[in-house]
XYZ file of C-alpha atoms in Angstrom:
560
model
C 28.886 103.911 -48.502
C 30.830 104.291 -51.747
C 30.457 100.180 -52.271
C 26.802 100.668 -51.392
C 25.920 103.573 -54.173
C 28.177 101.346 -56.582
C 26.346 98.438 -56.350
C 23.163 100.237 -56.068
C 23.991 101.973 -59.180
C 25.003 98.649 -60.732
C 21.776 96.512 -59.631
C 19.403 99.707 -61.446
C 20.812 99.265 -64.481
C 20.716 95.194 -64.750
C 16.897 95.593 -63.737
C 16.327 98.597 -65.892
C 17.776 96.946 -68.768
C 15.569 93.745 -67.891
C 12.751 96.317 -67.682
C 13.218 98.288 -71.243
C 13.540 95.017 -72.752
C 10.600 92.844 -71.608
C 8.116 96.095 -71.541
C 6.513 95.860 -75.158
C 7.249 91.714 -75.533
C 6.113 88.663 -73.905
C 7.320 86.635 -70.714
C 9.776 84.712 -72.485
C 11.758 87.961 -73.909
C 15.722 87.490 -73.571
C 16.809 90.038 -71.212
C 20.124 89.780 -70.971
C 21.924 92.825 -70.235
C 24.913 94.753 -72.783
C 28.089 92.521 -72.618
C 29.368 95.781 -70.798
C 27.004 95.356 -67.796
C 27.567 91.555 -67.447
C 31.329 92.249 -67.030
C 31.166 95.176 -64.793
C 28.062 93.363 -62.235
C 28.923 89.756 -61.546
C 31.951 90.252 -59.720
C 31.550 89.698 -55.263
C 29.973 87.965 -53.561
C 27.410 91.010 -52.395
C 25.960 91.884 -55.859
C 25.098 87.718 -56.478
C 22.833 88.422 -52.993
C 21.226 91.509 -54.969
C 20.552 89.496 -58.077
C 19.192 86.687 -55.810
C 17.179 88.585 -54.008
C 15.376 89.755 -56.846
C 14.512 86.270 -57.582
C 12.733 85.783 -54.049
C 8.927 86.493 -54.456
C 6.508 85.280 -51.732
C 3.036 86.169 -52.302
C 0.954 88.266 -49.935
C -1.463 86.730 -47.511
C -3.451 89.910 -47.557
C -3.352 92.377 -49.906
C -0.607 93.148 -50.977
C 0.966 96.148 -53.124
C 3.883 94.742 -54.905
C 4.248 92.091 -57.764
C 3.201 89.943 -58.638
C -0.042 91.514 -56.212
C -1.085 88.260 -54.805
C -3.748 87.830 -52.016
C -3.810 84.446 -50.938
C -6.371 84.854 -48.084
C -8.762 86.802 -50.403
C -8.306 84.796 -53.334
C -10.325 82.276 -51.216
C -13.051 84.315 -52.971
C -12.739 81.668 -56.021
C -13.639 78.712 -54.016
C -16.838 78.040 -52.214
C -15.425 79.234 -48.587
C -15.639 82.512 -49.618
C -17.222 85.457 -51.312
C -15.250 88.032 -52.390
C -16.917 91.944 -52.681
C -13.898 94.043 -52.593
C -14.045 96.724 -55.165
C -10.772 95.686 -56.174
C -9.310 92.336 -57.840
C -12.368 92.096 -59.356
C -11.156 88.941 -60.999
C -11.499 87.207 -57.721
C -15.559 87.322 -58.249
C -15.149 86.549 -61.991
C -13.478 83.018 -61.353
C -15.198 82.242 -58.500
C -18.276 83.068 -60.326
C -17.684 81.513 -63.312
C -17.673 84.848 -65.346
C -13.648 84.977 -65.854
C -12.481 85.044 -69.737
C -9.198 85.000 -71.692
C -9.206 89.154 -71.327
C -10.461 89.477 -67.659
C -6.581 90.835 -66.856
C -5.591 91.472 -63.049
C -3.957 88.348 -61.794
C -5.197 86.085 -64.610
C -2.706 87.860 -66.705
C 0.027 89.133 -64.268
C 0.643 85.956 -62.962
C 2.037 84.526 -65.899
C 4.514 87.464 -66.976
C 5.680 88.135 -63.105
C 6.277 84.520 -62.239
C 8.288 83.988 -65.858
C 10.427 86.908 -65.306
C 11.597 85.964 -61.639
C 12.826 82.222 -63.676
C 14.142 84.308 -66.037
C 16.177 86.049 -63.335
C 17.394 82.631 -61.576
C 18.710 81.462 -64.739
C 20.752 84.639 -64.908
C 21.831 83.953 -61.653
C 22.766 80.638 -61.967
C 24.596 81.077 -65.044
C 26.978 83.939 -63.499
C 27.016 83.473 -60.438
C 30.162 81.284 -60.732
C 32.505 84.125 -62.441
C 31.969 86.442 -59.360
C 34.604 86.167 -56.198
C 33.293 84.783 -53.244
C 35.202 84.678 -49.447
C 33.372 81.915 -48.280
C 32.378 79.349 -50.831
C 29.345 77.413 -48.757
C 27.928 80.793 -49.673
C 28.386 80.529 -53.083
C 26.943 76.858 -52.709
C 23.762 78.515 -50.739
C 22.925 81.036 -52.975
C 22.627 78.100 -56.128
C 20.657 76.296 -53.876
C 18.538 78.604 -53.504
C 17.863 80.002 -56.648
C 17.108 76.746 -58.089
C 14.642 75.829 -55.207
C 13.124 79.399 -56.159
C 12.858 78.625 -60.119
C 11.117 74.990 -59.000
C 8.808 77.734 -56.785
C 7.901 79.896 -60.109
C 7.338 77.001 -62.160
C 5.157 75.151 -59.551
C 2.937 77.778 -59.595
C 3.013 78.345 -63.485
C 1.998 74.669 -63.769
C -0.634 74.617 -61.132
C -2.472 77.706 -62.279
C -1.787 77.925 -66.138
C -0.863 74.096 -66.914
C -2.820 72.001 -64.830
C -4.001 69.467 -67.982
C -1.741 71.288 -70.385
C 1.870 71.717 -69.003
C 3.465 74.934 -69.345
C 6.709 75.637 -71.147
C 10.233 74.938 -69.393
C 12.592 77.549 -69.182
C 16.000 76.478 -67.682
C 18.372 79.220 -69.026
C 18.135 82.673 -70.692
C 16.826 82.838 -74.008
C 17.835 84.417 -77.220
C 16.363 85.267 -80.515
C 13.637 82.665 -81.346
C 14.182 80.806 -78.603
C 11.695 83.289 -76.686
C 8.868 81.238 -78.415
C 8.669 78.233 -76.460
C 5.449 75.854 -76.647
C 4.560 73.914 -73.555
C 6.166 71.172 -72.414
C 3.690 68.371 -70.596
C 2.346 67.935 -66.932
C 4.771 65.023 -66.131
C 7.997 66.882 -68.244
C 7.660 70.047 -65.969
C 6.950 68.214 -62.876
C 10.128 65.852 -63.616
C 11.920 69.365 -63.888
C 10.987 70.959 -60.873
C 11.306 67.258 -59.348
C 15.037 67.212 -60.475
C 15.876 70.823 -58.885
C 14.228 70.763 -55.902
C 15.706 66.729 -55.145
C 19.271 68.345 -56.004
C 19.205 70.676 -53.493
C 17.606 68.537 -50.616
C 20.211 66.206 -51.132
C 22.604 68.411 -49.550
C 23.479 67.219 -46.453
C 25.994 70.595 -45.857
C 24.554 72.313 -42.774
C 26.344 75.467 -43.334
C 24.988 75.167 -46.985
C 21.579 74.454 -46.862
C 20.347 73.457 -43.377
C 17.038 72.120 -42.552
C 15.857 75.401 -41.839
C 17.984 78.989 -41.507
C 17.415 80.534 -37.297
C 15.133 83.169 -37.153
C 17.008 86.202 -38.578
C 17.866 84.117 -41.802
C 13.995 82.562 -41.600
C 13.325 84.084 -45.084
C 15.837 82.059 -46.947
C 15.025 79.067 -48.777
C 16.486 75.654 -47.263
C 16.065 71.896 -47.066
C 12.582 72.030 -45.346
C 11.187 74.319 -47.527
C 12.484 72.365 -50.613
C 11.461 69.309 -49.269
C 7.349 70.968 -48.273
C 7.633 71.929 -51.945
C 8.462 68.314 -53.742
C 5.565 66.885 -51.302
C 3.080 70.032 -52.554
C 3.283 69.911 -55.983
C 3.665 66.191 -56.296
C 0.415 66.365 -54.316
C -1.327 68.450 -56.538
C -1.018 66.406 -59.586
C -2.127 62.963 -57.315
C 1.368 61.716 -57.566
C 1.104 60.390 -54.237
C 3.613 57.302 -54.164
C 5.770 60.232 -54.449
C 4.293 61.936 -51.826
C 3.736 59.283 -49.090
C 7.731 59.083 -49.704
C 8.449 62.574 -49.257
C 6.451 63.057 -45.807
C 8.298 59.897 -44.257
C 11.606 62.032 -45.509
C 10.456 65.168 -43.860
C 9.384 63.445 -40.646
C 12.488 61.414 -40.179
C 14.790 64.764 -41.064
C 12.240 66.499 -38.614
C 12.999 64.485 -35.798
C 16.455 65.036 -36.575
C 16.400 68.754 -36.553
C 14.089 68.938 -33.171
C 17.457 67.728 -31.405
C 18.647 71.093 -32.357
C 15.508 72.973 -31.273
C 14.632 73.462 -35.159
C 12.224 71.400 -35.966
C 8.528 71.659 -36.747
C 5.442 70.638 -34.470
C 1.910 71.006 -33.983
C 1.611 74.627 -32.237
C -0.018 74.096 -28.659
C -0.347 77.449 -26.444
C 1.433 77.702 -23.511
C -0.558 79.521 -21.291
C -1.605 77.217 -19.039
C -3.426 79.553 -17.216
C -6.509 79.722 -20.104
C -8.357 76.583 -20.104
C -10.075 76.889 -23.252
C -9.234 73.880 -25.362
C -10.015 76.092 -29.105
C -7.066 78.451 -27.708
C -4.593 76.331 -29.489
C -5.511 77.043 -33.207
C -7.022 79.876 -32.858
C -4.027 81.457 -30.994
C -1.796 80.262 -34.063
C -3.418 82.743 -36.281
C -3.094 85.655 -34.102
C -0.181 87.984 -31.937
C -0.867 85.266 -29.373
C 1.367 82.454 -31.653
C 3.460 84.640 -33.963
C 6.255 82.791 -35.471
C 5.717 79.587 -33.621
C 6.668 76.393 -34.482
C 4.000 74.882 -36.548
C 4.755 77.314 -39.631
C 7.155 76.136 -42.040
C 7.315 78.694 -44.567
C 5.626 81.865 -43.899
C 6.318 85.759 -44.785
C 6.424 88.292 -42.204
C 3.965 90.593 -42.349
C 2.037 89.368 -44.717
C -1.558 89.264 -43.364
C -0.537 92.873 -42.408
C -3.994 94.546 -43.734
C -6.145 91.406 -42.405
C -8.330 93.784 -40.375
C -8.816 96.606 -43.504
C -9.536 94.019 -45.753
C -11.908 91.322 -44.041
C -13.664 94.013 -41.112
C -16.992 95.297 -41.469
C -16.517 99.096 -41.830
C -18.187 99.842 -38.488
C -15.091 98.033 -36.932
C -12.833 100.791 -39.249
C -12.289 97.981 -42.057
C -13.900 97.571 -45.322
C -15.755 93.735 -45.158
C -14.372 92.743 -48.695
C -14.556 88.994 -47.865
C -17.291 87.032 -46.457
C -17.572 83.686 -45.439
C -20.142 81.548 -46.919
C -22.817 79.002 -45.939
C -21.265 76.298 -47.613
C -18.261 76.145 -45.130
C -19.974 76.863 -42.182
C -21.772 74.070 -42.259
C -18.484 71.701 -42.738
C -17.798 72.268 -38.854
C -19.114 69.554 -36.770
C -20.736 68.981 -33.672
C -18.910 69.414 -30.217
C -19.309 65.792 -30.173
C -17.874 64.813 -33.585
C -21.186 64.480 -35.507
C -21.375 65.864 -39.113
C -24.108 68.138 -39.779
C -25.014 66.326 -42.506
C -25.546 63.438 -40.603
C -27.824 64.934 -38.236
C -32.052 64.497 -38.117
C -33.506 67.425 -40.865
C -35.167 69.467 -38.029
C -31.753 69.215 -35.641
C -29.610 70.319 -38.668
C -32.133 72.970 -40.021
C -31.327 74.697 -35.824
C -27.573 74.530 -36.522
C -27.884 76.188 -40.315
C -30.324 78.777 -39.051
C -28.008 79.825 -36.146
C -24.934 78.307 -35.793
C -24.176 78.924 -32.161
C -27.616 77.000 -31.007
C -25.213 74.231 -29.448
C -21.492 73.955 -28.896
C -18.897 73.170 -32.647
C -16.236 72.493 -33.862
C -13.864 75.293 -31.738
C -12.520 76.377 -35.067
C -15.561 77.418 -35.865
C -15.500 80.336 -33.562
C -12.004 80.865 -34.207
C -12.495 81.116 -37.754
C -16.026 82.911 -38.427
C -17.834 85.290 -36.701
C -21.606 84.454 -36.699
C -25.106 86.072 -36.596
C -25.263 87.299 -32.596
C -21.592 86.647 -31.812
C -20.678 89.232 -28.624
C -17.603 87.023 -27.883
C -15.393 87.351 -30.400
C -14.286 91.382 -30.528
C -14.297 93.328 -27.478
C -17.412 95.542 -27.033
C -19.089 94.390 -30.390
C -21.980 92.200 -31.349
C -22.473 91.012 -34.939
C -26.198 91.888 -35.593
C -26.038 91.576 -39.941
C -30.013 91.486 -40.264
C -30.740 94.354 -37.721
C -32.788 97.236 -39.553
C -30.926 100.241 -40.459
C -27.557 98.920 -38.175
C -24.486 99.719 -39.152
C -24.143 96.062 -40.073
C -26.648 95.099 -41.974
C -25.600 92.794 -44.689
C -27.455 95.617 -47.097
C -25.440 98.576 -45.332
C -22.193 99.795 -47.377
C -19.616 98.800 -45.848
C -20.868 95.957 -44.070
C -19.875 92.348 -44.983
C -22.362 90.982 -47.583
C -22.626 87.257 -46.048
C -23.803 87.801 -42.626
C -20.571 85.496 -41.821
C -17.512 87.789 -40.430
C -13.782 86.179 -41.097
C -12.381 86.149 -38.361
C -9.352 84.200 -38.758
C -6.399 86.422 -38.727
C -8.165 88.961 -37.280
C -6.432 90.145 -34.031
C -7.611 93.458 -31.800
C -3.836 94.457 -31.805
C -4.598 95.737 -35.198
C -7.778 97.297 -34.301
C -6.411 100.868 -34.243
C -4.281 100.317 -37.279
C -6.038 98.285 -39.444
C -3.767 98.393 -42.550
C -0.942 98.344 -40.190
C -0.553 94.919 -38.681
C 2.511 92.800 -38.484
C 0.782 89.146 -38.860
C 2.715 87.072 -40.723
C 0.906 84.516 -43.304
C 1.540 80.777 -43.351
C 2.149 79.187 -46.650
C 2.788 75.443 -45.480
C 2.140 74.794 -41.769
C 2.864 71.127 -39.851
C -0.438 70.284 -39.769
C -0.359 69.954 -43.672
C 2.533 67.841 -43.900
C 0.100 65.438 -41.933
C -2.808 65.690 -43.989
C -1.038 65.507 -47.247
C 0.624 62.208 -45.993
C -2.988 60.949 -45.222
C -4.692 61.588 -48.136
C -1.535 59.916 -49.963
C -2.395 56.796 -48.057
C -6.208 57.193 -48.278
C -5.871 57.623 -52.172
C -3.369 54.965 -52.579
C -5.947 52.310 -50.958
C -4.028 52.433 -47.553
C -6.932 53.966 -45.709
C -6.407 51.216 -43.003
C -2.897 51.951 -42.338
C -2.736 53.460 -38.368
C -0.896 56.739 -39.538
C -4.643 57.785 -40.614
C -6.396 57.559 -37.568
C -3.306 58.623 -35.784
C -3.000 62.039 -37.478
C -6.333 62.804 -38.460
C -6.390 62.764 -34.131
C -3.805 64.359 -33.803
C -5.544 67.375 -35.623
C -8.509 66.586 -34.182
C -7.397 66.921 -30.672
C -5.256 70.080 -31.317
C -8.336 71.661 -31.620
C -10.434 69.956 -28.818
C -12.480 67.429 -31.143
C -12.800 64.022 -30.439
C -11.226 61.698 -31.761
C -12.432 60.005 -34.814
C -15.241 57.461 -34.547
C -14.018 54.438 -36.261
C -17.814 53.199 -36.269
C -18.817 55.626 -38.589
C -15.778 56.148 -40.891
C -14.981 52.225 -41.525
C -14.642 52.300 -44.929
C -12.108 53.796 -48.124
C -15.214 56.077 -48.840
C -15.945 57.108 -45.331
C -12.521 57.947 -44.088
C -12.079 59.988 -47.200
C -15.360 62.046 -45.983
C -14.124 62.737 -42.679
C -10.119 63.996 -44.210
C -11.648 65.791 -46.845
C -13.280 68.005 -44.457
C -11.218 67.639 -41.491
C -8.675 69.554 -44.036
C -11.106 72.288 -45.092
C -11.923 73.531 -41.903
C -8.146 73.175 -40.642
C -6.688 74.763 -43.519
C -9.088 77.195 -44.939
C -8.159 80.912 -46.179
C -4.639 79.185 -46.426
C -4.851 78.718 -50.212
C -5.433 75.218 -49.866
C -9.227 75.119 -50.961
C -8.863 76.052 -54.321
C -6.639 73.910 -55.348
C -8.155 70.758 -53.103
C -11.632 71.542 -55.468
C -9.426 71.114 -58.361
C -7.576 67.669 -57.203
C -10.540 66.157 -55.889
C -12.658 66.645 -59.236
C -15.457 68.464 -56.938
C -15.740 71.780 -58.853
C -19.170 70.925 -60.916
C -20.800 69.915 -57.542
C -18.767 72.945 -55.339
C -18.929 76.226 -57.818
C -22.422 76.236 -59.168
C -25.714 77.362 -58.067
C -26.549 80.240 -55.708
C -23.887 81.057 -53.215
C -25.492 81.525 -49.672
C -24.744 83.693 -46.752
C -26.014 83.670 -43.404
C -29.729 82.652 -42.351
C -32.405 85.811 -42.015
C -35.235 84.993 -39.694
C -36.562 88.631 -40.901
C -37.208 86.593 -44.601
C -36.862 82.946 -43.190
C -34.248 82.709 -45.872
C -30.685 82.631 -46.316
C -28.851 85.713 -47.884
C -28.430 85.047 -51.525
C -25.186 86.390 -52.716
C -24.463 85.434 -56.639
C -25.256 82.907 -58.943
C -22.189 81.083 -59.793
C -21.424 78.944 -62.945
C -17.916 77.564 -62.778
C -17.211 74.880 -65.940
C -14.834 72.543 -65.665
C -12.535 70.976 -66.701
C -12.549 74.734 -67.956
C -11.770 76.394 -64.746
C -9.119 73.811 -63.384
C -7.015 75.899 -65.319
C -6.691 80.271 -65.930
C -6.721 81.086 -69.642
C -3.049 82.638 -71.250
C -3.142 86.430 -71.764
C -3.983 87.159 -74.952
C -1.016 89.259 -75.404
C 0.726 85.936 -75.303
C -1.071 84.144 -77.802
C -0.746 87.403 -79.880
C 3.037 87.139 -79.981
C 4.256 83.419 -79.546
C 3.228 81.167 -82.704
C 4.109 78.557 -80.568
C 1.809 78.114 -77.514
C -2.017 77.067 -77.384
C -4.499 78.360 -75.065
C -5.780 76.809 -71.869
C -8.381 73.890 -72.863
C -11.589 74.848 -72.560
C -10.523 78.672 -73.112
């Protein structure tokens, strides 16, 4: 108890003095503590956990009330899957309505200050960590690998939202005097940074350092998988994807490795052979039904806790802040593997006007609850265009598309809405797939058997057929078919966004009217917002002007 309120004591007044001293500057303020605190904190093994632990930052899936206040699942609200009408994060709306600008605040500013201060605090790690007295020194070893895979984290997503054309600057160590005002360093300098850390630490081959991935009561730590999913994302993101194709055929031959050992990662298939319902399989991955299973590679417990609050019409005691929109609804293909796009005008008009006129896609209806929909929740039928109901896309409350999200929505958290457990996947199995197809696709391989093999492989998971080489025979056409094969398999993961951004698409994908659900009362669909998204403007979020204010040094975001 004594050690406890020691340490305690000693952790409050590292992060105080971090506090005091970064509160009135910008990100890159040196906040390195008195030389008295330095000497009296990194000594054991126990405080180094404390300081690394305050380097570890996962984002929320749903909201989520601690920095740096990310949402991933709402933020979906920037991308043409989703609108967002929570009266909160109003910046959501703004950049996915092209309305955002260099003083909108809320995550367009926080991200940049709460992402540079958790680097700041691996580099203070990783420069002391070595004076303090360890029992065990694969521990020490773990912890460095760690923190380093974390600062490659914090500077991914720096890059990818901040420095997409533009870089972002480098920080490897603490900073001092003028050193705070750093300009940015280039696209390929950062991602040869984050490339070097995260390739040091997978190239540990010390289990008891840095396994493939920790057991289940360590599942929060960063290891070699999670490293390794990393290096393949963010190589991804910039189209590096000799790198990538590279990567995946690492992962999958160190995957096959760890599945010996019962650690390894698959495609999630539900047991319960009892329920023959082929769309069990993903949907059940998203729900109490598949919690923790295999599939996930690095997820955070709990955090799709206030799924339900959030995404819920308020009749079912939520508040129907996100809707789904037209635009993705219509991605999900026939039960048979047709496109809707590729359908006769009158047969695809049926499907747009109501959705459930013939069997889909079954992650449709695990994703989206639609217009008449009596399945889905027990004892509830979605009627958004019924006069004075409780659900009327008009009706406070009620969700504004006529399209419920469904996915992550489990009737466990019914009674508790803001109370859930669900965890939220930030890389899943399935990914690793996809991002090794596209690599080939891209990369003029579009031929090579992998494609067809995992694009089925998906496919079937979800009880679709398999793809119909007939129709996607060319580069062009198999590119069609992944690109939306990985929309509706990934979306509200946080994988939308940045896909409109890599494939170029955001002219054609954030502009124009944004449409909800069809209305046979108006013979219209429900018209939401008018969106006008620029880009190359909007590949990237604008600095805080704060920022600009204080550091001679850095240029804002082009286009800003």
């Amino acid at each position: 108890m004594k050690l406890n309120n020691v340490l305690n004591k000693k952790m409050l007044a590292v992060f105080a003095s971090s506090f005091l001293l970064c509160g009135c500057e910008d990100f890159l303020t040196n906040d390195h503590p008195t030389g008295i605190t330095d000497e009296d904190f990194w000594k054991t093994q126990e405080e180094c956990s404390s300081a690394l632990g305050a380097c570890a930052v996962w984002p929320g899936g749903s909201y989520y009330y601690a920095s740096p206040y990310m949402a991933l699942m709402h933020m979906e609200g920037m991308t043409d899957n989703m609108h967002w009408a929570g009266n909160f994060k109003g910046e959501i709306a703004q950049i996915g309505n092209g309305t955002a600008t260099a003083t909108t605040g809320g995550y367009v500013s926080d991200f940049w200050s709460d992402f540079y201060k958790c680097i700041r605090r691996c580099n203070r790690f990783l420069e002391h960590v070595h004076s303090a007295y360890f029992i065990n020194e694969n521990e020490r070893e773990r912890m460095i690998a760690e923190a380093k895979t974390w600062r490659a984290w914090h500077h991914m997503r720096l890059l990818m939202y901040y420095g997409y054309h533009d870089g972002i600057p480098i920080v490897d160590k603490s900073l001092e005097g003028t050193e705070i005002y750093k300009g940015r360093n280039s696209v390929d300098e950062v991602l040869d940074f984050i490339n070097k850390d995260l390739d040091e630490v997978i190239a540990i081959t010390n289990r008891d350092v840095f396994p493939w991935v920790f057991d289940d009561s360590r599942r929060s730590r960063m290891c070699r998988s999670y490293a390794l999913m990393l290096k393949i994302d963010v190589n991804f993101q910039f189209k590096r994807y000799d790198v990538v194709k590279e990567a995946c055929k690492k992962f999958f031959a160190l995957n096959e490795e760890a599945k010996s050992g019962g650690m390894g990662y698959e495609l999630y298939y539900d047991p319960d052979m009892s329920n023959d319902y082929v769309g069990r399989h993903y949907s059940g991955m998203f729900t109490y039904v598949g919690h923790k299973n295999k599939e996930f590679i690095i997820y955070k417990n709990g955090a799709a806790s206030e799924a339900w609050f959030r995404n819920a019409p308020q009749s079912l005691s939520g508040q129907g802040a996100s809707g789904v929109l037209k635009s993705l609804v219509d991605e999900y293909e026939t039960a048979e593997g047709v496109a809707l796009k590729d359908l006769p005008a009158d047969e695809r008009t049926k499907f747009e006007h109501d959705p459930l006129c013939k069997p889909r896609d079954p992650r449709l209806y695990a994703t989206v609850i639609v217009p008449n929909d009596n399945t889905s929740i027990s004892g509830f039928e979605y009627k958004p265009f019924e006069d004075g109901g409780a659900n009327n896309v008009g009706t406070v409350g009620a969700v504004k598309t006529g399209y419920i999200l469904k996915k992550f929505l489990d009737e466990q958290d019914r009674p508790r809405p803001s109370g859930g457990s669900l965890i939220y996947p930030y890389y899943r199995y399935a990914e690793v797939l996809l991002d090794y197809v596209e690599s080939l696709v891209e990369t003029g391989e579009w031929q090579n058997p992998d494609v067809e093999k995992y694009i089925n492989m998906i496919r079937n998971r979800a009880g679709m057929p398999n793809m119909n080489k007939a129709v996607y025979n060319t580069q062009e056409k198999v590119r069609e078919l992944y690109r939306r094969e990985r929309r509706v398999e990934l979306c509200f993961e946080n994988k939308r966004y940045w896909d409109i951004r890599r494939w170029g698409i955001g002219n054609e994908t954030m502009n124009g009217t944004a449409l909800g659900a069809y209305n046979p009362a108006t013979d219209n669909y429900v018209r939401l917002e008018n969106r006008t998204c620029t880009f190359p403007k909007y590949d990237a979020w604008p600095l805080p002007q704060d920022e600009l204010n204080s550091n001679p040094n850095i240029e804002q975001t082009s286009g800003w």
